[in-house]
Amino acid sequence: MSARAYNFAYLDEQTKRMIRRALLKAVAIPGYQVPFASREMPMPYGWGTGGVQVTAAVIGPDDVLKVIDQGADDTTNAVSIRAFFAKVAEVKTTTRTAEATLIQTRHRIPEHPLTSGQILVYQVPIPEPLRFLEPRETETRTMHALSEYGLMHVKLYEDIARHGHIATTYAYPVKVEGRYLMDPSPIPKFDNPKMHRSPALQLFGAGREKRIYAIPPFTEVVSLDFDDHPFTVQEFGAPCALCGAEGVYLDEVVLDDKGGHMFVCSDTDFCEDRRAQGFGPQVTEAAE
Amino acid sequence: MTSEPLLRVTGLEKMYGTRVGCRDVSFELWPGEVLAVVGESGSGKTTLLNTLSTRLAATAGRAEYLMRDGVWRNLFDLSEAERRLLMRTDWGFVHQNPADGLRMTVSAGANVGERLMAVGERHYGRIRSTAVDWLTRVEIAADRVDDEPRRFSGGMRQRLQIARNLVTHPRLVFMDEPTGGLDVSVQARLLDLLRGLVSDLGISVILVTHDLAVARLLSHRMMVMKDGLVVETGLTDRVLDDPREPYTQLLVSSILMV
């Protein structure tokens, strides 16, 4: 093959080394936001520039890449990032969670349990969990340095005072290994328990904010709560309308303009897999 | 009556480059004592307050504080972590403008509860009932607990700021013109409330004010400052009724009589 127009995985080797150094530091200090010299990527901020840089820094020729956006493999962002790495790194891509060695994700953790050796890369819009409570970066850094996290509970207190329960449903703050407060990126809080002691390596990249952080395998990840208002995940009244799965995260799909809608698995690979195994909609007595 | 002061200040100096903020300030503050620092604008009152509360770094001198564990510590030798812990547990700071001391976008209850959560309280019910209790003590109706302070009047905001500071039972509270910007009747009620709280809880207060009437009502002792120096110290009534220094005499005679 003739000389490539791009270096392997698009970024030049020096940039990848710089990102890997930040990643090593992030893994060494779980939950700590490591600044890094984020590069311009051939996509707009907010489309996963942080995640793409992390993926580019860790991907190798033997990796099998899966990219999901809101759990789906077939949305614009997921398709184009997958095509991007298929082109610039010539790696195999897949939509199957179990086959992937590297998964870049936006807003979900796959339903299929992750295993040792897999790497999950999150795209992060705002890495600082305290940002909306304390706008000053100097102050939030001091608060992290001194473990002053009372303010995060002020946010949860406000939720209960206004809504009667903790109404934060995504980007739900967690404490990593008993030390750093961390924003798990805008995944639903439904996925928070999956981060706890996960055998997979979890890397977080925020391109615009120029921060990288990480959760090494088997790390304690605890969602914040109050003694009398413990952390709970969302519950869905009905199983997936396509595969009948229960205990998974569902998306609402609008069917027509007359109020028709159904709830289906947000993880498309999981849903297809189940249907291939012969699972179908659960038949209930109440069906019309 | 305890036989030890709470705070011992010796030769305190704060320079802004070559300009004097305050200089050569020495005094002792005793538990339960209210000390007023008076003087005209630019006399160094607020600089002194900010330096003592470690919001500014002193350029010379010592300020020793008797910590809760009975150990004397020089405030300027404390680590940042220790200073911040002191600030949100054993101390309070009441700003002239309540917006500086409150979180305007979270509810009154959360404003009062923030210090409790900062020291590790994790029970919503208890935080809330403590908040309601403190709101009542500063004469804010319990049904305003979920309102944001930006929907409060100026006087209510100031009372909320006081509740927020007192919830951890501090031993020393710094006040910077706590009644500034309030109309006289609201001022009178606030002063009444402050006087009651301070004497009930036995708090020591360093009160900066340019209003001699406020100092007369609240304070036991008084320091008069001019050009960064303390020109006269004494019991409040003595200083106001029998001022010795020409500058103090000028201050006292400048009060408008209605």
XYZ file of C-alpha atoms in Angstrom, chain B residues 39-183:
145
model
C -13.316 54.839 61.640
C -13.987 56.617 58.392
C -13.718 55.057 54.933
C -10.145 54.171 54.066
C -9.016 53.985 57.678
C -8.096 50.307 57.372
C -11.051 48.719 59.186
C -11.973 46.284 56.461
C -8.324 45.506 55.705
C -7.893 44.595 59.359
C -10.983 42.385 59.270
C -9.958 40.615 56.084
C -6.431 40.070 57.379
C -7.639 38.635 60.676
C -10.053 36.327 58.905
C -7.085 35.177 56.740
C -8.799 36.336 53.588
C -5.706 38.531 53.092
C -2.133 37.626 53.998
C -0.571 39.813 56.705
C 2.816 41.345 55.924
C 3.937 41.304 59.567
C 2.735 40.444 63.028
C 0.925 37.552 64.650
C -2.670 36.640 65.322
C -2.902 33.731 67.720
C -6.201 31.925 68.025
C -7.256 29.483 70.707
C -8.442 26.474 68.684
C -11.296 24.269 69.918
C -8.778 21.700 71.116
C -7.236 24.330 73.421
C -4.068 24.871 71.393
C -2.849 28.357 70.453
C -2.139 28.660 66.741
C -0.848 31.584 64.728
C -3.517 32.087 62.064
C -0.943 33.006 59.449
C 0.876 29.680 59.919
C -2.222 27.573 59.296
C -2.368 25.495 56.140
C -5.023 26.367 53.584
C -7.004 23.260 54.541
C -6.987 24.258 58.237
C -7.960 27.839 57.419
C -10.860 26.747 55.274
C -12.050 24.301 57.904
C -11.901 27.055 60.526
C -13.818 29.345 58.185
C -16.731 26.977 57.804
C -16.931 25.579 61.326
C -15.533 27.732 64.113
C -15.856 31.087 62.377
C -18.469 33.068 60.573
C -18.193 35.978 58.185
C -21.130 38.299 57.676
C -20.677 40.447 54.572
C -22.147 43.874 54.101
C -23.779 42.720 50.882
C -25.657 39.482 51.618
C -25.184 38.362 47.997
C -21.456 37.964 48.757
C -22.131 35.566 51.600
C -25.100 33.632 50.231
C -25.673 31.317 47.320
C -28.380 33.287 45.600
C -29.541 30.462 43.344
C -30.162 27.763 45.931
C -32.962 27.722 48.493
C -32.741 29.304 51.944
C -32.732 25.833 53.489
C -29.755 24.733 51.419
C -27.964 27.980 52.255
C -28.292 27.248 55.956
C -27.583 23.543 55.467
C -24.446 23.994 53.366
C -22.090 24.207 56.339
C -23.671 21.116 57.890
C -23.188 19.170 54.669
C -19.638 20.505 54.432
C -18.800 18.943 57.796
C -20.303 15.611 56.813
C -24.018 15.670 57.687
C -25.726 13.278 55.275
C -29.277 13.054 56.606
C -31.708 15.204 54.631
C -34.403 15.259 57.309
C -32.039 16.457 60.008
C -30.450 19.100 57.770
C -33.855 20.423 56.870
C -35.179 20.573 60.410
C -32.008 22.345 61.569
C -32.428 24.819 58.710
C -36.067 25.504 59.623
C -35.070 25.914 63.268
C -32.433 28.498 62.363
C -34.721 30.366 60.000
C -37.219 30.700 62.826
C -34.502 31.956 65.143
C -33.680 34.749 62.705
C -37.371 35.537 62.266
C -37.812 34.127 58.786
C -41.084 32.198 58.383
C -40.575 28.441 58.120
C -42.583 28.286 54.897
C -39.874 30.327 53.136
C -37.350 27.510 53.552
C -37.573 26.475 49.885
C -37.465 30.010 48.466
C -34.306 31.351 46.910
C -32.694 34.319 48.668
C -33.055 36.448 45.562
C -36.775 36.502 46.336
C -36.021 37.834 49.835
C -35.922 41.456 50.919
C -32.603 43.015 51.926
C -33.271 42.595 55.639
C -34.325 38.957 55.224
C -31.229 38.220 53.179
C -29.039 39.655 55.896
C -30.812 37.576 58.548
C -30.442 34.493 56.348
C -26.743 35.187 56.019
C -26.482 35.339 59.790
C -28.342 32.028 60.186
C -26.094 30.414 57.587
C -23.052 31.479 59.580
C -24.300 30.526 63.022
C -25.578 27.043 62.193
C -22.277 25.371 63.119
C -22.106 27.321 66.424
C -18.992 29.323 65.586
C -17.039 30.911 68.421
C -15.877 33.919 66.424
C -17.862 35.875 63.861
C -16.481 38.643 61.677
C -19.007 41.237 60.600
C -18.378 43.821 57.926
C -20.996 46.577 58.168
C -23.821 44.073 58.788
C -26.456 46.805 58.774
C -25.134 48.794 55.833
C -27.668 49.386 53.102
C -30.720 48.652 55.267
C -33.298 51.259 56.207
